[in-house]
C-alpha positions as a printed NumPy array, in Angstrom:
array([[ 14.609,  39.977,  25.806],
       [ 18.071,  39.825,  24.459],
       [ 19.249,  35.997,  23.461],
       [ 22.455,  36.217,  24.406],
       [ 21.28 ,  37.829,  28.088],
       [ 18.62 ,  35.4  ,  28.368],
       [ 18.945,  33.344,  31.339],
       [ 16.699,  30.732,  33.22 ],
       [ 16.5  ,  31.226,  36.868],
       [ 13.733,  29.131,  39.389],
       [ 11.473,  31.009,  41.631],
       [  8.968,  29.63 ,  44.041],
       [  5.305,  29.798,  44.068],
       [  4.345,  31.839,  47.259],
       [  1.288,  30.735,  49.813],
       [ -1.274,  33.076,  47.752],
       [ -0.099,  31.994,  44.232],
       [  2.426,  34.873,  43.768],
       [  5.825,  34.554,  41.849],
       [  8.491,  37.419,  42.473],
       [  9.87 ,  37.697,  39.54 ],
       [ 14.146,  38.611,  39.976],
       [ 15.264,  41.996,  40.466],
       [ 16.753,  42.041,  37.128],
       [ 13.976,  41.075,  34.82 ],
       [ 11.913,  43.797,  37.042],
       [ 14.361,  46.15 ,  35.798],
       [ 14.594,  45.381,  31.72 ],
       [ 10.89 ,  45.423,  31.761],
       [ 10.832,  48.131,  34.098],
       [  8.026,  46.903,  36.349],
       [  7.588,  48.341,  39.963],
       [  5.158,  47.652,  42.525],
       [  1.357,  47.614,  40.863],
       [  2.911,  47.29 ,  37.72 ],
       [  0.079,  45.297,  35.302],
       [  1.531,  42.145,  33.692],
       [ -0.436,  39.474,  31.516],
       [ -0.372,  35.973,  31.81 ],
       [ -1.503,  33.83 ,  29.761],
       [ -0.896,  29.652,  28.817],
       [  1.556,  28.64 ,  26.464],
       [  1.964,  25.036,  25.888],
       [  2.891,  23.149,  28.684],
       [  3.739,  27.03 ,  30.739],
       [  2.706,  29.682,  31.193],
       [  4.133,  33.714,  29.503],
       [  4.345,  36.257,  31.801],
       [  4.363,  39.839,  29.914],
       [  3.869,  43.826,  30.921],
       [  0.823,  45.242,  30.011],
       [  0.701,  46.955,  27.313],
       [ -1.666,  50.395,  27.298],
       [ -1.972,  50.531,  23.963],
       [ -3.151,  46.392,  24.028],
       [ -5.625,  47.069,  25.894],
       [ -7.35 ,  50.198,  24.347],
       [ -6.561,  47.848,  20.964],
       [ -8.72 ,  44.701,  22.927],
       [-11.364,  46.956,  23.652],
       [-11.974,  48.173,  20.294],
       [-11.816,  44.228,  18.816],
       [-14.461,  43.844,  21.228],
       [-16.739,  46.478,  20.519],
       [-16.452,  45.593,  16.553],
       [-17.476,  42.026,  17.596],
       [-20.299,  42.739,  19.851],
       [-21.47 ,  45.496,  16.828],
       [-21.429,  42.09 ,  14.437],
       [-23.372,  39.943,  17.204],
       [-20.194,  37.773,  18.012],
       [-19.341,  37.207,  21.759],
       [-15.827,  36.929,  22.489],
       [-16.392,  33.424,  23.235],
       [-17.251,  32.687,  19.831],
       [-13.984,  34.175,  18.58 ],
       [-11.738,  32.971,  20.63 ],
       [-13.18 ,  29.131,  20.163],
       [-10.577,  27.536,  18.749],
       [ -7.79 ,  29.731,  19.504],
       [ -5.914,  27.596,  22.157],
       [ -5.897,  24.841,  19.44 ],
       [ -4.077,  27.007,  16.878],
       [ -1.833,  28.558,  18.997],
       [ -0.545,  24.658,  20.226],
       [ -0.47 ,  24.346,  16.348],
       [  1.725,  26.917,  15.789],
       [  3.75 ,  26.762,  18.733],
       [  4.864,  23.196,  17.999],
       [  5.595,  24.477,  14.12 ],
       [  8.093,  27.117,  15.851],
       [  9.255,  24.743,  18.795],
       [  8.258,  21.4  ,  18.331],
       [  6.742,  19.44 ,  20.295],
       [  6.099,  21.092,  24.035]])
């Protein structure tokens, strides 16, 4: 997303957890009905981005090389939310 057209707009939270997102951000990111976003935590938030086909074919293949060394994904990923607050608050400070 462009800077200068970046905007901040509220939505609500519906009864089943959903969030619309606006009709304009639908259409930058092109995202239509059964589009596949990810969410994930960030700081005190939370990122909302499209999927990405070539992500995931890249996700599977970091998996498969892990599970060929013996390493669960769990194992990897320990200590990942600590140095992403790390480096988020080097970036942006404290969040």
């Amino acid at each position: 997303m462009e800077a200068a057209a970046a905007t901040i707009e509220t939505v609500r939270v519906g009864d089943s957890g959903t969030i619309a997102l606006p009709p304009r951000y639908r259409k930058r990111l092109k995202l239509t009905k059964g589009s596949r976003v990810l969410v994930f935590p960030l700081g005190k938030g939370v990122m909302v981005v499209p999927a990405d086909p070539t992500i995931d074919g890249l996700t599977e293949r970091i998996q498969d090389a892990l599970a060929a060394k013996g390493v669960s994904v769990h194992r990897a990923l320990k200590g990942l939310e600590k140095t992403r607050r790390r480096i988020f608050q080097q970036l942006y400070g404290e969040g």
